[in-house]
mmCIF file of C-alpha atoms and ligand atoms in Angstrom:
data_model
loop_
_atom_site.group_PDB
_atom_site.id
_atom_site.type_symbol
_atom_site.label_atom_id
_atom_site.label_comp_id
_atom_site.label_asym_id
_atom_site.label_seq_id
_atom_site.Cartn_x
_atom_site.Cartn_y
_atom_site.Cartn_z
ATOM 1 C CA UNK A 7 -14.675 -62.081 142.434
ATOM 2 C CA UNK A 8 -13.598 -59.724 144.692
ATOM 3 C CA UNK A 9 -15.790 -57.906 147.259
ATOM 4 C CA UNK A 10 -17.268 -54.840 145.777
ATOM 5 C CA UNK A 11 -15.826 -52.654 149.252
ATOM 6 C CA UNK A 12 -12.292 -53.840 148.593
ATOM 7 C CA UNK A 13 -10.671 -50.780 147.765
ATOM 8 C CA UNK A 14 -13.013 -48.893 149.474
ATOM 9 C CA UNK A 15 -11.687 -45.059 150.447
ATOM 10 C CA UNK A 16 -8.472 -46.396 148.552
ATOM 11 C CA UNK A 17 -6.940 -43.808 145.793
ATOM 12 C CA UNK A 18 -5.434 -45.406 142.681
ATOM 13 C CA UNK A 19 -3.851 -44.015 139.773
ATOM 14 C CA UNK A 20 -3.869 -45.394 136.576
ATOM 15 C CA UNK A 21 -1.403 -44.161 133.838
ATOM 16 C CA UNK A 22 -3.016 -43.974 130.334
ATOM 17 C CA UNK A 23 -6.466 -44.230 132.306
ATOM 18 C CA UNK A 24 -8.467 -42.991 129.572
ATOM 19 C CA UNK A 25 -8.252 -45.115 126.773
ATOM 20 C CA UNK A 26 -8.261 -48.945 126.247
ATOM 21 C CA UNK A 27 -7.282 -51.393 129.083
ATOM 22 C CA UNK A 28 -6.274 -48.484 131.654
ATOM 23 C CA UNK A 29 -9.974 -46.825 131.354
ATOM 24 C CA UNK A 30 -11.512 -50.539 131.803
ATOM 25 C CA UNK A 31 -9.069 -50.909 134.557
ATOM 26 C CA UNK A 32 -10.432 -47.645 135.870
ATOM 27 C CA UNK A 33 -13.942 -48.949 135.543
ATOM 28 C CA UNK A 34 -13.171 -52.549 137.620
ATOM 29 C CA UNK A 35 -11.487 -50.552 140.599
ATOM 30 C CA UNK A 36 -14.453 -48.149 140.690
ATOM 31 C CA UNK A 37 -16.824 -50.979 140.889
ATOM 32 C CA UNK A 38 -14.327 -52.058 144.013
ATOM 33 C CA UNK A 39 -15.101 -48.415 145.765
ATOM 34 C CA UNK A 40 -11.735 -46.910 144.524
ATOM 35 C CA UNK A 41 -11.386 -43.035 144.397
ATOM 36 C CA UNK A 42 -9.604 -43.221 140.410
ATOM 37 C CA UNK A 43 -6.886 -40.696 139.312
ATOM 38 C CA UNK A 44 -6.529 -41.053 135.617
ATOM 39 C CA UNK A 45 -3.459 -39.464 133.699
ATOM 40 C CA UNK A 46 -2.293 -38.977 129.977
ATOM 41 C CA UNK A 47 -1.285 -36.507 127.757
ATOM 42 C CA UNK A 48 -4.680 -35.640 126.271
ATOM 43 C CA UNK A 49 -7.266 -34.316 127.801
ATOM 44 C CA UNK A 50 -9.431 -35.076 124.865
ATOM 45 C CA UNK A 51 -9.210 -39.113 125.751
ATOM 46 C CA UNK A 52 -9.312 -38.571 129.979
ATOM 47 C CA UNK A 53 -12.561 -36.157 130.403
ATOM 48 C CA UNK A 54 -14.792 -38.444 128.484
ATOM 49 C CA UNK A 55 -13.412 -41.391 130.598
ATOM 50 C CA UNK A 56 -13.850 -38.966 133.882
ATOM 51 C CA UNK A 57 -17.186 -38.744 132.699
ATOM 52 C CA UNK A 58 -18.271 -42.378 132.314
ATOM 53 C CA UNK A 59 -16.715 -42.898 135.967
ATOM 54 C CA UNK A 60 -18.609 -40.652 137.143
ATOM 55 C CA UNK A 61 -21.688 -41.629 135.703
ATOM 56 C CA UNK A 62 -22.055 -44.561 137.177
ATOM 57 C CA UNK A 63 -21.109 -42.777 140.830
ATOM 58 C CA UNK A 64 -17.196 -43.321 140.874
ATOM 59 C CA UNK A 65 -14.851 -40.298 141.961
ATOM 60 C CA UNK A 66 -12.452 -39.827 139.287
ATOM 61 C CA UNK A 67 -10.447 -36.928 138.801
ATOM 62 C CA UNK A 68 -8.141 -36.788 135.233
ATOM 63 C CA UNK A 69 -4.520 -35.122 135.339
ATOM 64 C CA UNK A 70 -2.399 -34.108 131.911
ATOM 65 C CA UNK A 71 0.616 -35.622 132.531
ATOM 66 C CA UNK A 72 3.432 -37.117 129.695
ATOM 67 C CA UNK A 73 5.275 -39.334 132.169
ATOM 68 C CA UNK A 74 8.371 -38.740 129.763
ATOM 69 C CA UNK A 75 8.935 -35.898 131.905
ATOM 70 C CA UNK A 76 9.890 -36.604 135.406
ATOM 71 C CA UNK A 77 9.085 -32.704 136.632
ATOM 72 C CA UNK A 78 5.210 -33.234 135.087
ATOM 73 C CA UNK A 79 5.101 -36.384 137.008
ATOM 74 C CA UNK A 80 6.047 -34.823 139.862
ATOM 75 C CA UNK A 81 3.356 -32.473 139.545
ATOM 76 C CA UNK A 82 1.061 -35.494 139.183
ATOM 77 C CA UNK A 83 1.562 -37.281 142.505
ATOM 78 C CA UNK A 84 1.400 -34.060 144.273
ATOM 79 C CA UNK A 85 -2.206 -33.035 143.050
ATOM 80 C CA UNK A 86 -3.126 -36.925 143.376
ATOM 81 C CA UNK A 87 -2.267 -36.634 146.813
ATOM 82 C CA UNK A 88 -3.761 -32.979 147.150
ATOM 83 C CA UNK A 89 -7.391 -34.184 146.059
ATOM 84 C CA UNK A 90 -7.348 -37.689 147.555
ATOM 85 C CA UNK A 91 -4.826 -37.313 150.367
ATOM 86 C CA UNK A 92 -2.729 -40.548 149.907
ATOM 87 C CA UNK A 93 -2.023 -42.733 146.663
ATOM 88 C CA UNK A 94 -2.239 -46.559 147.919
ATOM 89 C CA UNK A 95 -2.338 -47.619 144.352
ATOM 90 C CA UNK A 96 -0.250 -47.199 141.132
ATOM 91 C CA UNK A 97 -0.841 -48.641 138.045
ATOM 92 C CA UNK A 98 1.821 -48.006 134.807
ATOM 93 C CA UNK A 99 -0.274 -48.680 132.250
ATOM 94 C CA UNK A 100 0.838 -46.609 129.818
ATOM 95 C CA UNK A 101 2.849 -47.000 126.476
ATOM 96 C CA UNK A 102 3.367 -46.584 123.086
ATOM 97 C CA UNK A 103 3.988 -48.785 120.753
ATOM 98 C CA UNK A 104 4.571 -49.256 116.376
ATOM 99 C CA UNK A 105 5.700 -51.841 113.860
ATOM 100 C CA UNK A 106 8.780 -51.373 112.061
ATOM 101 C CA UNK A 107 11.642 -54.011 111.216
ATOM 102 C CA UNK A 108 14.488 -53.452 113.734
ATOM 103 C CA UNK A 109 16.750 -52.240 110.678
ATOM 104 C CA UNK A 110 14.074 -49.212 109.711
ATOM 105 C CA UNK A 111 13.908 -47.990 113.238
ATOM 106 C CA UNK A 112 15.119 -44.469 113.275
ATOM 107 C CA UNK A 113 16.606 -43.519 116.926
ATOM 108 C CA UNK A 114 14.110 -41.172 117.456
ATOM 109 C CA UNK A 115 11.415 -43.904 117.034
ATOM 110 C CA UNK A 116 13.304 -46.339 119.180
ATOM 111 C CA UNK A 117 13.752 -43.303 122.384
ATOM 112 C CA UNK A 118 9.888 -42.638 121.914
ATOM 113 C CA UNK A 119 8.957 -46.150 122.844
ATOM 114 C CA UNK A 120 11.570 -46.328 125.491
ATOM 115 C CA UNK A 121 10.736 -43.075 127.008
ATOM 116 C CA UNK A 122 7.386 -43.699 127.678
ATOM 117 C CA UNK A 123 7.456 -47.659 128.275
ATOM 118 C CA UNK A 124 10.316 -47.978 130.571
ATOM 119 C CA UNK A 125 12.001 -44.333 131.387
ATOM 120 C CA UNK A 126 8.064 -43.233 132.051
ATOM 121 C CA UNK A 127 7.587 -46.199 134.099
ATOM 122 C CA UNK A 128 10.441 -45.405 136.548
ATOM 123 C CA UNK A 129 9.354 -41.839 136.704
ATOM 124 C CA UNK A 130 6.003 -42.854 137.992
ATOM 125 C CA UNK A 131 7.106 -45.581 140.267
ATOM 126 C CA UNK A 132 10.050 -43.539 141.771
ATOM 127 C CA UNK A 133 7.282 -40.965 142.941
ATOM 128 C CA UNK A 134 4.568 -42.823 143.942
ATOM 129 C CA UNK A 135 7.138 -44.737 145.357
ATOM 130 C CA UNK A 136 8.621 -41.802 147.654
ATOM 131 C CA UNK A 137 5.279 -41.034 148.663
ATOM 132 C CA UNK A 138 4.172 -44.871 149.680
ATOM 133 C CA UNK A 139 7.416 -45.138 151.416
ATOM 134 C CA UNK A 140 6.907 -42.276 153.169
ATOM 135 C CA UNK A 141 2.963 -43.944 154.047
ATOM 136 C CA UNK A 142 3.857 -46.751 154.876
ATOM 137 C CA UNK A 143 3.296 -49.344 152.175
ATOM 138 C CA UNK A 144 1.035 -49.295 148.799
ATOM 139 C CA UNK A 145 0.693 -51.558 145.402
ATOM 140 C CA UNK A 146 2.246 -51.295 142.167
ATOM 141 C CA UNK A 147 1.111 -53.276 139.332
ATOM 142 C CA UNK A 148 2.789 -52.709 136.043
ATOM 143 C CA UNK A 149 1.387 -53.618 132.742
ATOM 144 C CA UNK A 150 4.038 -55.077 130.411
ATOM 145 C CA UNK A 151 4.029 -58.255 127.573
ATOM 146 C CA UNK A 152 5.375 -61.597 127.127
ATOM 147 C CA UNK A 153 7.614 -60.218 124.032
ATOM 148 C CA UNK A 154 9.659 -59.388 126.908
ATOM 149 C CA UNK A 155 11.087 -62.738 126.915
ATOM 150 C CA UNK A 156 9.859 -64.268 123.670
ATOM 151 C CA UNK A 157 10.933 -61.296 121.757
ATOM 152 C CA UNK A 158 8.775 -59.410 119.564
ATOM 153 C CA UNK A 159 9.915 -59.567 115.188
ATOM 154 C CA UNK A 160 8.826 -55.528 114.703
ATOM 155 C CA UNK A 161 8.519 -54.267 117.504
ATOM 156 C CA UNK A 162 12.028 -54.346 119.220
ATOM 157 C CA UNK A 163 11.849 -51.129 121.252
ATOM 158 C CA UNK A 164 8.481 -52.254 123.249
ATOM 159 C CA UNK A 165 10.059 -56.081 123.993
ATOM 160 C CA UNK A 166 13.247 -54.137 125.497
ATOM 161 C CA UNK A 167 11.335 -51.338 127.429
ATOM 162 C CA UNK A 168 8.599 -54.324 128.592
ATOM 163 C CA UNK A 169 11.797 -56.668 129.621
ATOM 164 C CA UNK A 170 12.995 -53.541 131.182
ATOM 165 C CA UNK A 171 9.748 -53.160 133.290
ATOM 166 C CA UNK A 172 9.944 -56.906 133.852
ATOM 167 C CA UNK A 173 13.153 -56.429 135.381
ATOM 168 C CA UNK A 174 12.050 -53.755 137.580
ATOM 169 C CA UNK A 175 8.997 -55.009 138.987
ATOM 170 C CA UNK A 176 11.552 -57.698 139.867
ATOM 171 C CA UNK A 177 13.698 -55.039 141.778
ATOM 172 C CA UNK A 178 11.460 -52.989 143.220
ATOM 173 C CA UNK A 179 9.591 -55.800 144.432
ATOM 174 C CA UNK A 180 12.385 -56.977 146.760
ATOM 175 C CA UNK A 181 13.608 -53.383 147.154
ATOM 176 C CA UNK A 182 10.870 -52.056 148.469
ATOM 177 C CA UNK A 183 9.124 -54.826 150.304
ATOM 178 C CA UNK A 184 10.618 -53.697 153.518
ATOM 179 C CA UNK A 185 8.492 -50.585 153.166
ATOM 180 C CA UNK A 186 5.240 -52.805 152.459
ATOM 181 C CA UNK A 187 5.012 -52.152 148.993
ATOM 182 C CA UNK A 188 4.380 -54.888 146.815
ATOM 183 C CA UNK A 189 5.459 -54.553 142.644
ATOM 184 C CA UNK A 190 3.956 -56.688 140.031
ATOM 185 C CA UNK A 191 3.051 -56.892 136.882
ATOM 186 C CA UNK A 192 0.281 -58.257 134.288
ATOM 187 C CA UNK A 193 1.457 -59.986 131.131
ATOM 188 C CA UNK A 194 -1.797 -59.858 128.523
ATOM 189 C CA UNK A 195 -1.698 -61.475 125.296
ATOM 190 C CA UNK A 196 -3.361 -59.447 122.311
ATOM 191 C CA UNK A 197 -6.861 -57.819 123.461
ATOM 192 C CA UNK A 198 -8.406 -55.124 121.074
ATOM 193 C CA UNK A 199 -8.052 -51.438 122.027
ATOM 194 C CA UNK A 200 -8.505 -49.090 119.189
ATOM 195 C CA UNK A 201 -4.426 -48.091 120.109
ATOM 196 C CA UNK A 202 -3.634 -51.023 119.328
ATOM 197 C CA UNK A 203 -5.253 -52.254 116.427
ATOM 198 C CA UNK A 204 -4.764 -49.313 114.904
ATOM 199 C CA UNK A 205 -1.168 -49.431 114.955
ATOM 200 C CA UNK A 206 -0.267 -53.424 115.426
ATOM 201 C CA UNK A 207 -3.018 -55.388 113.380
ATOM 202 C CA UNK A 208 -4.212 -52.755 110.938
ATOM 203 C CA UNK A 209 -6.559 -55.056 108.658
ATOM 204 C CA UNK A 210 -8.750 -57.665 109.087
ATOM 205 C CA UNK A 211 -5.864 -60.550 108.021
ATOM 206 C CA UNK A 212 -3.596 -59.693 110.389
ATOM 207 C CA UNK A 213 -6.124 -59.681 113.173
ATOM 208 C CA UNK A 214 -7.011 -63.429 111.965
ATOM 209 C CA UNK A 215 -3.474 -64.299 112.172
ATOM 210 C CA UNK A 216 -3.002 -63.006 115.845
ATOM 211 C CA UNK A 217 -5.449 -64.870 116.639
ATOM 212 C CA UNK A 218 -4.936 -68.072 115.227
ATOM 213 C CA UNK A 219 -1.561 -67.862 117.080
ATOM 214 C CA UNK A 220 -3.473 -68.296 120.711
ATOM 215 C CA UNK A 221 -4.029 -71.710 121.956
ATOM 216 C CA UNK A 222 -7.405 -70.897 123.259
ATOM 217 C CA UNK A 223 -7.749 -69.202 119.481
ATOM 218 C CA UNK A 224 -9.451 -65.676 121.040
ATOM 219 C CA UNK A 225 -7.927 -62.508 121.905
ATOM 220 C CA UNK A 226 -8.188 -61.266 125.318
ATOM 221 C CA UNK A 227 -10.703 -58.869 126.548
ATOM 222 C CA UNK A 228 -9.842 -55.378 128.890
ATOM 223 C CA UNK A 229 -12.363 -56.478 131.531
ATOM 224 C CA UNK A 230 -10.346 -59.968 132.011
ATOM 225 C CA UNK A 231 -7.108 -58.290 132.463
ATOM 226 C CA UNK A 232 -8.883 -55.349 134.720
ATOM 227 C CA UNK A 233 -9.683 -58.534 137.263
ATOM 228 C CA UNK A 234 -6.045 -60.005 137.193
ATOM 229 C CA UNK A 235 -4.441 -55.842 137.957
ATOM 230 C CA UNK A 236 -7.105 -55.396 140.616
ATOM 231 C CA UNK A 237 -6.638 -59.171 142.046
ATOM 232 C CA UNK A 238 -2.786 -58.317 142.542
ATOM 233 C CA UNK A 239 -3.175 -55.023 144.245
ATOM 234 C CA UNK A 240 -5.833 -56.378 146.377
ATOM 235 C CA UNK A 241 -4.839 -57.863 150.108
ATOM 236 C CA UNK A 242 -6.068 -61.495 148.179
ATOM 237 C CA UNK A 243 -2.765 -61.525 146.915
ATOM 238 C CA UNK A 244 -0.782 -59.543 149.906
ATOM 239 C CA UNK A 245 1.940 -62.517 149.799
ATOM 240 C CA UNK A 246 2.195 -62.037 145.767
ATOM 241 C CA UNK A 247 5.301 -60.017 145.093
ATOM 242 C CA UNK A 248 7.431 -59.350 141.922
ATOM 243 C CA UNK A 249 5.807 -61.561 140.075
ATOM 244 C CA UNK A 250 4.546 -61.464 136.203
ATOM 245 C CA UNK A 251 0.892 -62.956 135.854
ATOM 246 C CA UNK A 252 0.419 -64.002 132.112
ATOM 247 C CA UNK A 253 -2.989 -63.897 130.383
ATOM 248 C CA UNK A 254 -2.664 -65.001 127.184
ATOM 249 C CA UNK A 255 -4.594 -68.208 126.801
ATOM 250 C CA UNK A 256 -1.123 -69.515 126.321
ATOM 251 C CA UNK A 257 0.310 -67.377 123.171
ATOM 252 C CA UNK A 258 3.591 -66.972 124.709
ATOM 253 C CA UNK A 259 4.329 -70.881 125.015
ATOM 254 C CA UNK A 260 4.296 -71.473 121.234
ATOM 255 C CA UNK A 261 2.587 -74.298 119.664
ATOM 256 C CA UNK A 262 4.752 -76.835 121.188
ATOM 257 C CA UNK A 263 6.468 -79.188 119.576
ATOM 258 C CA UNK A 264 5.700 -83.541 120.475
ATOM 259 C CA UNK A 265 9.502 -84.335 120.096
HETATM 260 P P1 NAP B 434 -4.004 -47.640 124.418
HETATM 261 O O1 NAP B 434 -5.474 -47.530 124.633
HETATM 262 O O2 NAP B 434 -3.396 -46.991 123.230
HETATM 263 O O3 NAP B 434 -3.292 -47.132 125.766
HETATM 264 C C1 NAP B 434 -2.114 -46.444 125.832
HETATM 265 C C2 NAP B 434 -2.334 -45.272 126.796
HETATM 266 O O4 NAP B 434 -1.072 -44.666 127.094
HETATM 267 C C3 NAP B 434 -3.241 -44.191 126.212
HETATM 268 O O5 NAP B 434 -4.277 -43.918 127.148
HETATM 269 C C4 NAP B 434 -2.332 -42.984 126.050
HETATM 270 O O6 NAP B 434 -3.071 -41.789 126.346
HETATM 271 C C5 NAP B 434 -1.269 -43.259 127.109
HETATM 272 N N1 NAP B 434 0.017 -42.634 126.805
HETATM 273 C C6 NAP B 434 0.772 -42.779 125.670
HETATM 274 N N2 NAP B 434 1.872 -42.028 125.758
HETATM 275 C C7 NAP B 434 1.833 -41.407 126.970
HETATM 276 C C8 NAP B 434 2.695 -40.498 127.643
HETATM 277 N N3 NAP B 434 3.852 -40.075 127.088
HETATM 278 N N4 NAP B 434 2.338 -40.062 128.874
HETATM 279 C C9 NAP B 434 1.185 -40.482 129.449
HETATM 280 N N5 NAP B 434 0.342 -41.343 128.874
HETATM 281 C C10 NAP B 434 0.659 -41.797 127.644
HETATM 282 O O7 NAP B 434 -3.540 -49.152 124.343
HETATM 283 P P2 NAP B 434 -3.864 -50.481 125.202
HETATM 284 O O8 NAP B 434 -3.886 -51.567 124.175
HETATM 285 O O9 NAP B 434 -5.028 -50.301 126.127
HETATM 286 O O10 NAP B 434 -2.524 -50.643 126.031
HETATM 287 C C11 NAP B 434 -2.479 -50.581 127.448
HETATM 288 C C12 NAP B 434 -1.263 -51.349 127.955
HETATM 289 O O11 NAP B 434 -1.364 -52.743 127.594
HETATM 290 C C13 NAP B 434 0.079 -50.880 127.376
HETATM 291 O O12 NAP B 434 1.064 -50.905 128.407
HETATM 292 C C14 NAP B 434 0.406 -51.948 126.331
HETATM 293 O O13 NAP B 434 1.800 -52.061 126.077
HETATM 294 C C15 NAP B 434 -0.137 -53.181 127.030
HETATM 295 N N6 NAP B 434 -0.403 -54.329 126.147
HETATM 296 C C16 NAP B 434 -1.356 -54.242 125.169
HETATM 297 C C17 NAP B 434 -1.635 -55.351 124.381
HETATM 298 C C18 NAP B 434 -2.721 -55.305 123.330
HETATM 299 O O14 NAP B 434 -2.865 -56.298 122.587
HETATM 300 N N7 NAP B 434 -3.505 -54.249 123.230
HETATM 301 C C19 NAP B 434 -0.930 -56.548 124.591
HETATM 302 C C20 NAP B 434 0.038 -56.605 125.583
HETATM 303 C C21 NAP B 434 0.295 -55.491 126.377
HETATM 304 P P3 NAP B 434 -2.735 -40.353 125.691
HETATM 305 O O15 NAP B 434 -2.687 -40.552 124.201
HETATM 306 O O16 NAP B 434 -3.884 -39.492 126.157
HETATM 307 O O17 NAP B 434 -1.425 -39.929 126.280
#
């Protein structure tokens, strides 16, 4: 466990920091002594999560933001840096995500998913990016999913964003290292938010059937993956760089086959 001063007087911003993994994310660095910037597009799911922060004696500030729009991002990193004088810490969390056989897909519904899972992404990373270069150095950890490289049957527009992210923690990783910034990303396996059970396993069946598919035969939990995301931007793991931690109590190696 790490100590609870380790990112003490250290500003990180978590996309989609209100809801689901990114607000128990939120929670774990607070715990660490991290001044939290949380951003979405509804203000409606980041002041309650402000709240909570703050409740238990975190600073946490919330910013609108859709980080399809590179000008609003902008914007964001520039009141981030206002408030807390320096991002160290960025964490794409973000995304959107629906079922629908590849054939169905309209192009709007395939641009949605793109535009906020990888184009979004970039947006935030080229910014925070700037501004780290600029500091010297900083951590980027990037949330993506191991449909990236086993493919994902319905959901074709998240595995290609996530395989894009995969790609560019990759490249950032050894782009940027000369500027002592580190990129990498987490890789859960299926954890309950109410996002995404509302939109990936609707009923009670298909929830059983997810979870069947896990070795270990349990879905994942936020708090888990919080502790991996804050592990990796933590100076534990200062020599960890472009790499993709999986959590998945070994969904994305398959059942295995004995021949
Ligand atoms: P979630 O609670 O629905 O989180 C998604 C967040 O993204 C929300 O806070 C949402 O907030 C924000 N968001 C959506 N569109 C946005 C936009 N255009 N601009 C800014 N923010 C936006 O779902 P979650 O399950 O915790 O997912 C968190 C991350 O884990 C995602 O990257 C997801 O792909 C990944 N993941 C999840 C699972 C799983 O089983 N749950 C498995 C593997 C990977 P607003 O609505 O306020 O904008």
């Amino acid at each position: 466990m790490l100590a609870p001063d380790t990112f003490r007087d250290r500003c990180v911003l978590i996309t989609g920091g209100g809801t689901g993994l990114g607000l128990a994310t939120a929670h774990e660095f607070g715990r660490l002594g991290a001044k939290l910037v949380l951003a979405s597009r509804s203000a409606e799911h980041l002041e309650p999560a402000v709240k909570q922060l703050e409740d238990k004696g975190y600073e946490a500030i919330s910013i609108v933001t859709d980080v399809r729009r590179p000008k609003a991002v902008e914007r964001m990193v520039a009141r981030a840096i206002e408030r807390f004088g320096r991002v160290h810490t960025l964490i794409n969390n973000a995304a959107g995500n629906f079922l629908c056989p590849s054939e169905e897909l309209s192009a709007g519904g395939w641009k949605v998913v793109i535009d906020i899972a990888l184009n979004g992404v970039f947006y935030c990373s080229r910014e925070v990016g700037r501004h780290m270069i600029d500091q010297g150095g900083g951590q980027i950890v990037n949330v993506v999913a191991a449909y990236a490289w086993t493919g994902g049957p319905g959901t074709v527009h998240s595995a290609a964003a996530k395989a894009g992210v995969v790609a560019m923690t990759r490249t950032l990783g050894v782009e940027w290292a000369s500027h002592g910034i580190r990129v990498n990303a987490v890789s859960p396996g299926p954890f309950h938010s109410d996002g995404a059970a509302s939109r990936l396993w609707p009923s009670e069946e298909q929830a059983e059937e997810i979870r069947r598919a896990v070795p270990t035969q349990r879905f994942g939990n936020t708090e888990e993956i919080a502790q991996a995301i804050t592990y990796l931007a933590s100076p534990y793991a200062d020599y960890i760089n472009g790499e993709v931690l999986v959590l998945d109590g070994g969904a994305h190696l398959g059942r295995g086959l004995s021949v």
